[in-house]
């Protein structure tokens, strides 16, 4: 989806606008460098500053935030340091939630993408549009709709109880499942689109060849189709996993207080008087590092698959 | 290409088809649309209890426009719209210029890096961008308000505008502007009179996407907005913290329809001129 536009087109000459290239690129470069890159670097610096009460920082170098994040020194700070689990648990939970959401997206998204890619061209665009539209609908509203639907007194429970299938409502809201469902719902199109693109390029002669060699269709799926479209699957997984990891709305609205994720942890550090900006910056740095590692592997994978031909 | 092979039984089987995949695809659509439909339907519910159906009515829409909170939501909607329009215009201009710089200036060494910079806002998690931008404005002691929201929006709108514009530009062979230059057009004239009309569908669909993305944003806005300044999403979020009320569902439905309309429009425009052909890869 994103990769194609950064690559060489192969067919271009010297280019008419070569002389003014820097002027053409400057507005975007400067805007993003000043208002995105610099803030992120500043955030990295903030994570090494001292906390000021009432939110804000004192410009004194300190590793207190990282210490607070990783080490537990007891209630009075005088015990021998041990590994601090409080925050790592939140990160581990976020990874699990994002992982389950990714898996859910894959289980539903792969068959959907495959199904769309094997439709006749006339209905294919319609299907793609249907899958994409929800992504462009306000995320807050989508999460809110999900909350409304699965509440204890929401339509699902009300209907099931009205028709006598249930006596007491199924507890869906404020559970891990609700968060996973919310994340799945938020980022599903990110899974479908790259897989669709990969399956669309897949040569079905390979499937025929496999069938001629007495492979049944599930073996063909496992040994021929999946390895061939793997780059699309990996791209989809990363595109779902990364935003799920730092998601704020789904855990906030659907998860309740027990299902704290990274997004809420960070947000809390910047709200009100009890905030701790350097610590918030540290939490954000840890998240950013995790994401950049994922993106790096993704980029390497993409580079490998482009070099491999196609 | 036929993938239908007669099996031993003599029955024709479609090798492409996997049992259950179609069901999952329809399930996928159901999951995607059911919550939205339910909210849309219940926004017309006459009953004050938001779960019991009390007949069709437009009373919640009336409340949105004329009720107690009407003024608050009107201001928020106005803020949202003016920010989205401005951010979309600015980012579309920047992105169009950047697309020319990336794709019409010959091969250059900094291209991958330049592309990475332009797509940076897509890679950094939103919450991180939000925190970083807040810290930045706080450090330079810039008062938070509509201006800070606008700047933050322009930044993350650039890649969304860039992608469709660049995709479109990539499908246009370089001979057109070359021909214009051969006929003594200036570079600016070659762009304005030749390239821009050819790129127009991409530019328009980039503008619309940037507009939607700006209109939708909650997290970054929530961090960089000043006290007392609300956009529609932050106003809705504030309201639902006190419980979901039916008028919120009416607003949501309106916003929902608006987004769907814009996406459909953007999609249609993006397809214009390609005649259903696949753009050159």
XYZ file of C-alpha atoms in Angstrom:
591
model
C 0.000 0.000 0.000
C 2.585 2.522 1.105
C 5.694 0.947 -0.361
C 5.050 1.484 -4.051
C 5.152 5.259 -4.068
C 8.625 5.540 -2.604
C 10.256 3.287 -5.147
C 11.840 4.019 -8.474
C 9.357 3.866 -11.288
C 12.112 2.753 -13.623
C 10.681 4.641 -16.592
C 11.647 8.169 -15.674
C 14.200 10.351 -17.368
C 16.220 13.133 -15.748
C 12.980 14.720 -14.551
C 11.738 18.137 -15.465
C 11.793 19.481 -11.919
C 15.252 18.235 -10.913
C 16.613 21.743 -10.343
C 13.910 22.739 -7.884
C 13.731 19.391 -6.107
C 14.716 20.755 -2.709
C 12.220 23.609 -2.938
C 9.449 21.142 -3.774
C 10.284 18.841 -0.910
C 11.127 21.536 1.638
C 7.589 22.324 2.901
C 6.871 18.689 3.800
C 10.391 18.031 5.079
C 10.412 21.105 7.298
C 6.895 20.613 8.648
C 7.532 17.013 9.589
C 11.079 17.614 10.815
C 10.129 20.562 13.027
C 6.759 19.398 14.316
C 7.303 15.638 14.425
C 10.965 14.672 14.484
C 12.035 17.428 16.870
C 9.166 16.765 19.285
C 10.082 13.069 19.384
C 13.732 13.943 20.089
C 12.597 16.410 22.734
C 10.482 13.653 24.257
C 13.585 11.479 24.421
C 15.339 14.301 26.334
C 12.329 14.763 28.619
C 12.510 11.134 29.644
C 15.874 11.991 31.250
C 14.685 15.076 33.156
C 13.452 15.546 36.687
C 9.775 15.658 37.484
C 8.203 18.875 38.642
C 5.136 18.608 40.847
C 1.940 19.896 39.192
C 3.032 18.571 35.797
C 6.075 19.784 33.933
C 9.803 19.278 34.295
C 12.928 20.666 35.920
C 15.882 20.727 33.519
C 18.114 18.447 35.592
C 19.501 15.261 34.132
C 18.149 12.185 35.856
C 17.484 8.540 35.123
C 14.781 8.440 37.783
C 12.029 7.698 35.250
C 13.791 4.687 33.779
C 14.632 3.589 37.310
C 10.966 3.893 38.255
C 9.958 1.972 35.144
C 12.297 -0.969 35.467
C 13.337 -1.186 39.132
C 11.450 -1.628 42.348
C 13.266 -0.209 45.373
C 10.560 -0.783 47.942
C 8.194 1.713 49.505
C 10.895 4.029 50.863
C 13.409 3.531 48.070
C 16.056 2.005 50.331
C 15.699 -1.682 49.595
C 17.946 -3.481 47.128
C 16.535 -2.909 43.619
C 14.441 -5.653 42.126
C 12.804 -5.847 38.753
C 9.675 -3.693 38.753
C 6.749 -5.692 37.410
C 3.985 -3.096 37.649
C 4.712 -1.413 34.321
C 6.194 -4.382 32.517
C 2.920 -6.179 33.232
C 0.990 -3.412 31.498
C 3.296 -3.679 28.494
C 3.030 -7.463 28.481
C -0.763 -7.203 28.652
C -0.751 -4.713 25.777
C 1.417 -7.055 23.720
C -0.945 -9.940 24.477
C -4.053 -7.911 23.660
C -2.527 -6.571 20.443
C -1.345 -10.101 19.596
C -4.762 -11.666 20.106
C -6.381 -8.844 18.105
C -3.871 -9.457 15.311
C -4.625 -13.168 15.336
C -8.368 -12.473 15.263
C -7.847 -10.100 12.335
C -5.804 -12.754 10.553
C -8.365 -15.512 11.086
C -11.194 -13.371 9.715
C -9.134 -11.128 7.451
C -7.262 -13.755 5.465
C -10.342 -15.643 4.227
C -12.038 -12.306 3.531
C -9.078 -10.995 1.547
C -8.808 -14.286 -0.345
C -12.523 -14.311 -1.033
C -12.422 -10.744 -2.371
C -9.370 -11.416 -4.518
C -11.085 -14.386 -6.170
C -14.270 -12.439 -6.967
C -14.843 -11.335 -10.561
C -13.368 -7.890 -11.192
C -16.807 -6.278 -11.309
C -17.772 -7.073 -7.712
C -14.243 -6.895 -6.330
C -14.074 -3.090 -6.052
C -17.423 -3.045 -4.299
C -16.179 -5.533 -1.705
C -12.991 -3.560 -1.201
C -14.957 -0.357 -0.684
C -17.223 -2.089 1.838
C -14.250 -3.308 3.842
C -12.488 0.077 3.693
C -15.380 2.386 4.576
C -15.475 1.530 8.292
C -11.804 2.468 8.584
C -12.601 6.011 7.551
C -15.453 6.333 9.979
C -14.435 8.131 13.130
C -12.624 5.688 15.429
C -14.267 7.177 18.492
C -17.697 6.563 17.018
C -16.836 3.005 16.007
C -15.524 2.182 19.468
C -18.562 3.841 20.988
C -20.898 1.775 18.787
C -19.154 -1.392 19.884
C -19.541 -0.327 23.510
C -23.210 0.335 22.948
C -23.730 -3.026 21.246
C -22.075 -5.234 23.851
C -23.077 -3.467 27.060
C -24.844 -5.434 29.781
C -28.020 -3.606 28.834
C -27.065 -3.339 25.166
C -29.066 -4.709 22.242
C -27.294 -8.099 22.122
C -28.024 -8.914 25.745
C -31.500 -7.369 25.632
C -32.484 -9.382 22.583
C -31.090 -12.624 23.912
C -32.914 -12.107 27.179
C -36.141 -10.966 25.531
C -36.236 -14.184 23.501
C -35.450 -16.252 26.554
C -31.996 -17.478 25.596
C -30.501 -15.885 28.676
C -31.534 -15.125 32.225
C -28.700 -12.819 33.111
C -26.753 -10.723 30.599
C -23.449 -12.062 29.287
C -20.672 -9.951 30.703
C -18.895 -8.634 27.624
C -18.017 -5.045 28.379
C -14.981 -4.346 30.577
C -13.360 -7.668 29.743
C -10.198 -8.601 27.859
C -12.429 -9.926 25.118
C -14.112 -6.540 24.663
C -10.732 -4.873 24.195
C -9.621 -7.512 21.701
C -12.885 -7.152 19.835
C -12.505 -3.371 19.806
C -8.940 -3.549 18.483
C -9.943 -6.135 15.909
C -12.796 -3.901 14.828
C -10.544 -0.834 14.657
C -7.784 -2.248 12.494
C -9.297 -5.103 10.452
C -9.038 -3.234 7.107
C -5.263 -2.973 7.649
C -5.134 -6.770 7.587
C -7.403 -7.284 4.614
C -5.847 -4.795 2.187
C -2.212 -6.022 2.048
C -3.297 -9.681 1.975
C -5.720 -8.862 -0.802
C -2.926 -7.185 -2.765
C -0.727 -10.259 -2.335
C -3.421 -12.797 -3.284
C -4.368 -10.713 -6.304
C -0.824 -11.121 -7.655
C -0.780 -14.832 -6.811
C -0.610 -17.053 -9.886
C -3.398 -19.636 -9.642
C -1.520 -21.864 -12.071
C 0.444 -22.851 -8.953
C -2.767 -24.063 -7.356
C -3.580 -26.054 -10.475
C -0.110 -27.548 -10.551
C -0.463 -28.584 -6.923
C -3.841 -30.169 -7.648
C -2.371 -32.050 -10.600
C 0.170 -33.456 -8.191
C -2.666 -34.772 -5.993
C -2.439 -32.106 -3.311
C -5.765 -31.457 -1.619
C -6.799 -27.840 -1.275
C -5.837 -27.420 2.371
C -2.357 -28.815 1.690
C -2.113 -26.421 -1.240
C -3.141 -23.577 1.049
C -0.482 -24.509 3.577
C 2.409 -25.380 1.278
C 1.840 -23.235 -1.821
C -0.506 -20.303 -1.262
C 0.576 -19.201 2.224
C 4.336 -19.164 1.537
C 3.726 -17.196 -1.662
C 1.554 -14.517 -0.085
C 3.537 -14.427 3.170
C 4.852 -10.854 2.648
C 1.271 -9.585 2.456
C 0.329 -11.536 5.577
C 3.320 -10.185 7.494
C 2.571 -6.637 6.345
C -1.030 -7.023 7.502
C 0.010 -8.393 10.898
C 2.386 -5.495 11.513
C -0.112 -2.899 10.334
C -2.627 -4.262 12.856
C -0.225 -5.011 15.692
C 1.567 -1.652 15.809
C -1.452 0.641 16.203
C -3.134 -1.893 18.533
C -0.141 -1.725 20.850
C -0.508 1.993 21.500
C -4.284 2.111 21.194
C -6.071 4.350 23.652
C -9.771 4.376 22.823
C -10.519 0.644 22.711
C -9.034 -0.156 26.146
C -10.336 3.110 27.595
C -13.949 2.725 26.475
C -14.316 -1.052 26.326
C -11.811 -2.316 28.865
C -12.591 -0.462 32.050
C -10.098 0.090 34.844
C -8.831 -3.494 35.096
C -7.632 -3.705 31.508
C -5.157 -0.876 31.543
C -2.997 -0.708 28.426
C 0.045 1.342 27.415
C -2.049 4.146 25.910
C -3.916 4.795 29.160
C -0.717 4.543 31.216
C 0.896 7.246 29.081
C -2.187 9.424 28.971
C -2.475 9.372 32.743
C 1.002 10.843 33.172
C 0.043 13.984 31.287
C -3.340 14.667 32.818
C -3.939 16.861 35.799
C -1.866 17.486 38.899
C -0.752 13.933 39.575
C 1.004 13.734 36.232
C 4.639 12.865 35.802
C 5.875 14.121 32.452
C 9.351 12.562 32.454
C 7.860 9.203 33.375
C 5.205 9.571 30.677
C 7.963 10.372 28.196
C 9.829 7.261 29.336
C 6.752 5.073 28.815
C 6.298 6.576 25.353
C 9.985 5.977 24.560
C 9.696 2.300 25.482
C 6.615 1.967 23.266
C 8.295 3.825 20.399
C 11.359 1.581 20.639
C 9.177 -1.526 20.428
C 7.342 -0.156 17.418
C 10.502 0.906 15.612
C 11.936 -2.581 16.069
C 8.771 -4.026 14.514
C 8.871 -1.510 11.656
C 12.542 -2.269 11.067
C 11.865 -5.983 10.665
C 8.930 -5.144 8.418
C 11.099 -2.920 6.201
C 13.762 -5.610 5.979
C 11.151 -8.192 5.082
C 9.689 -5.924 2.398
C 13.131 -5.185 0.975
C 13.865 -8.905 0.861
C 10.622 -9.711 -0.927
C 11.075 -6.916 -3.500
C 14.606 -8.070 -4.202
C 13.383 -11.644 -4.552
C 11.632 -10.663 -7.755
C 7.905 -10.354 -8.526
C -7.396 -18.935 -17.133
C -9.546 -21.797 -15.982
C -9.005 -23.344 -12.615
C -11.851 -25.767 -12.888
C -10.706 -29.324 -13.061
C -12.988 -32.313 -13.234
C -12.381 -34.423 -10.159
C -12.550 -38.195 -10.143
C -16.240 -38.118 -9.390
C -16.817 -36.223 -12.594
C -18.046 -33.228 -10.630
C -16.502 -29.875 -11.479
C -14.656 -28.367 -8.509
C -13.386 -24.849 -8.268
C -9.852 -25.103 -6.945
C -9.859 -21.445 -5.988
C -12.729 -21.895 -3.595
C -12.221 -22.814 0.010
C -15.284 -23.906 1.964
C -16.154 -21.444 4.695
C -14.176 -18.520 3.312
C -17.288 -16.905 1.872
C -19.063 -17.258 5.215
C -16.143 -15.649 7.006
C -16.135 -12.787 4.505
C -19.812 -12.121 5.170
C -19.219 -12.472 8.906
C -16.460 -9.901 8.504
C -18.880 -7.430 6.938
C -21.444 -8.175 9.624
C -18.953 -7.407 12.396
C -17.848 -4.236 10.641
C -21.306 -2.845 10.053
C -23.557 -4.235 12.784
C -22.467 -1.813 15.530
C -22.766 1.181 13.204
C -26.203 0.120 11.994
C -27.455 -0.509 15.501
C -26.365 2.950 16.635
C -27.926 4.521 13.556
C -31.220 2.713 14.155
C -31.341 3.513 17.858
C -30.673 7.186 17.187
C -34.237 7.287 15.849
C -35.605 5.715 19.008
C -38.363 7.710 20.653
C -37.796 6.203 24.086
C -35.583 8.072 26.537
C -34.182 4.734 27.660
C -31.601 4.041 25.019
C -32.129 0.298 24.816
C -35.884 -0.132 24.713
C -37.505 0.637 21.398
C -40.225 3.250 21.746
C -41.093 3.998 18.163
C -39.565 6.136 15.440
C -38.789 9.745 16.196
C -36.439 12.537 15.295
C -36.430 14.036 18.771
C -32.730 13.343 19.423
C -31.763 15.067 16.203
C -33.901 17.969 17.292
C -32.049 17.988 20.583
C -28.685 17.990 18.827
C -29.578 21.113 16.901
C -31.787 22.985 19.359
C -31.276 21.331 22.755
C -29.333 22.413 25.833
C -25.967 21.357 24.502
C -26.592 22.576 20.978
C -24.328 25.604 21.354
C -21.451 23.481 22.673
C -21.686 20.993 19.840
C -22.109 23.733 17.262
C -18.882 25.404 18.376
C -17.117 22.036 18.433
C -18.388 21.166 14.962
C -17.309 24.548 13.664
C -13.817 24.104 15.172
C -13.562 20.630 13.672
C -14.633 21.785 10.236
C -12.421 24.848 10.048
C -9.386 22.892 11.272
C -10.077 20.018 8.879
C -10.503 22.314 5.876
C -7.375 24.337 6.633
C -5.251 21.300 7.493
C -6.423 19.489 4.363
C -5.687 22.453 2.072
C -2.222 23.071 3.503
C -1.216 19.415 3.639
C -2.517 18.781 0.107
C -0.398 21.666 -1.246
C 2.664 20.382 0.608
C 2.010 16.801 -0.482
C 1.489 17.735 -4.146
C 4.746 19.647 -4.136
C 6.481 16.750 -2.376
C 5.096 14.242 -4.892
C 6.573 16.309 -7.740
C 9.864 16.531 -5.857
C 9.939 12.776 -5.274
C 8.772 11.516 -8.656
C 9.574 14.197 -11.253
C 13.148 15.140 -10.398
C 14.992 12.106 -11.690
C 16.600 9.495 -9.486
C 18.322 10.895 -6.404
C 20.089 9.328 -3.497
C 18.037 10.801 -0.712
C 14.764 9.396 -2.014
C 14.297 6.489 0.414
C 15.186 8.752 3.344
C 12.874 11.447 2.057
C 10.058 8.925 1.716
C 10.739 7.687 5.231
C 10.477 11.253 6.561
C 7.200 11.899 4.738
C 5.662 8.667 6.005
C 7.054 9.090 9.536
C 3.690 10.272 10.927
C 2.190 6.951 9.787
C 4.788 4.863 11.607
C 4.953 6.567 14.993
C 2.053 5.475 17.225
C -0.514 8.231 17.647
C -0.171 8.353 21.408
C 3.579 8.938 21.053
C 3.003 11.739 18.524
C 0.457 13.247 20.885
C 2.828 13.210 23.862
C 5.777 14.487 21.830
C 3.759 17.349 20.327
C 2.429 18.351 23.737
C 5.971 18.385 25.138
C 7.189 20.397 22.167
C 4.562 23.128 22.423
C 5.030 23.236 26.152
C 8.796 23.697 25.855
C 8.599 26.545 23.368
C 5.871 28.002 25.603
C 3.380 28.179 22.759
C -0.093 28.662 24.104
C -2.289 25.682 23.335
C -5.408 26.324 21.311
C -6.783 26.052 17.807
C -3.361 26.926 16.351
C -1.579 24.012 18.004
C -4.331 21.618 16.915
C -4.030 22.884 13.346
C -0.244 22.455 13.213
C -0.450 18.930 14.649
C -3.149 18.021 12.122
C -1.187 19.360 9.146
C 1.730 17.102 10.130
C -0.183 13.836 10.185
C -2.329 14.777 7.173
C 0.704 15.122 4.883
C 1.314 11.372 4.352
C -2.406 10.671 3.913
C -2.585 13.318 1.194
C 0.745 12.254 -0.279
C -0.063 8.586 -0.943
C -2.964 8.981 -3.414
C -1.336 11.982 -5.089
C 1.963 10.150 -5.608
C 0.125 7.022 -6.789
C -1.672 9.084 -9.388
C 1.448 10.966 -10.484
C 3.295 7.677 -10.877
C 0.749 6.557 -13.455
C 1.294 9.647 -15.629
C 4.160 9.265 -18.114
C 6.756 12.047 -18.034
C 6.334 12.874 -21.707
C 3.510 15.353 -21.085
C 5.416 17.967 -19.129
C 8.433 17.338 -21.350
C 6.299 18.166 -24.389
C 5.045 21.315 -22.649
C 8.613 22.445 -21.980
C 9.583 21.733 -25.596
C 6.792 24.104 -26.578
C 8.344 26.845 -24.434
C 6.137 26.524 -21.389
C 7.795 27.499 -18.133
C 8.067 24.808 -15.476
C 5.241 26.450 -13.555
C 3.032 26.546 -16.652
C 3.868 22.922 -17.399
C 2.695 22.054 -13.906
C -0.382 24.256 -13.774
C -1.675 23.672 -17.308
C -0.533 20.112 -18.005
C 0.385 18.075 -14.939
C -2.124 19.458 -12.436
C -5.192 18.705 -14.591
C -3.855 15.170 -15.122
C -3.179 14.753 -11.395
C -6.458 16.339 -10.310
C -8.267 13.134 -9.263
C -5.304 12.112 -7.096
C -5.040 15.583 -5.573
C -8.757 15.707 -4.823
C -8.831 12.264 -3.289
C -5.736 13.139 -1.236
C -7.483 16.293 -0.050
C -10.579 14.349 0.981
C -8.587 11.714 2.847
C -6.623 14.393 4.703
C -9.912 16.104 5.518
C -11.450 12.915 6.947
C -8.336 12.017 8.909
C -8.263 15.479 10.462
C -11.964 15.380 11.230
C -11.582 11.971 12.892
C -8.597 12.597 15.070
C -9.148 12.281 18.773
C -5.955 11.325 20.597
C -3.567 13.964 19.252
C -6.215 16.679 19.451
C -7.020 15.711 23.010
C -3.383 16.271 24.012
C -2.649 19.505 22.174
C -5.950 21.336 22.546
C -6.057 24.085 25.107
C -8.429 24.090 28.046
C -12.013 24.786 26.995
C -11.378 24.274 23.293
C -13.180 21.287 21.839
C -13.441 19.611 18.473
C -16.345 17.292 17.741
C -14.538 14.075 18.754
C -13.231 15.526 22.034
C -16.675 16.975 22.786
C -18.286 13.582 22.150
C -15.666 11.856 24.288
C -16.299 14.332 27.099
C -20.037 13.734 26.855
C -19.871 9.926 26.896
C -17.740 9.961 30.018
C -21.052 10.760 31.716
C -22.805 7.886 29.966
C -24.101 7.292 26.462
C -27.074 9.548 25.839
C -29.338 9.275 22.776
C -28.313 12.673 21.426
C -24.724 11.401 21.210
C -26.004 8.588 19.022
C -27.719 11.133 16.784
C -24.485 13.148 16.430
C -22.547 9.948 15.781
C -24.972 8.935 13.068
C -24.647 12.314 11.370
C -20.864 12.162 11.512
C -20.991 8.577 10.267
C -23.046 9.505 7.216
C -20.770 12.453 6.516
C -17.629 10.246 6.592
C -19.192 7.562 4.404
C -20.229 10.197 1.904
C -16.721 11.632 1.772
C -15.048 8.219 1.388
C -17.401 7.207 -1.390
C -16.699 10.531 -3.083
C -12.947 10.143 -2.692
C -13.134 6.580 -4.018
C -15.163 7.645 -7.037
C -12.812 10.534 -7.829
C -9.759 8.312 -7.383
C -11.149 5.941 -10.007
C -11.959 8.731 -12.437
C -9.795 8.776 -15.519
C -8.344 5.350 -14.864
C -11.326 3.839 -16.733
C -11.268 0.892 -14.408
C -7.815 -0.034 -15.681
C -5.179 -0.882 -13.149
C -2.771 2.013 -12.731
C 0.742 1.258 -13.925
C 2.730 -0.240 -11.079
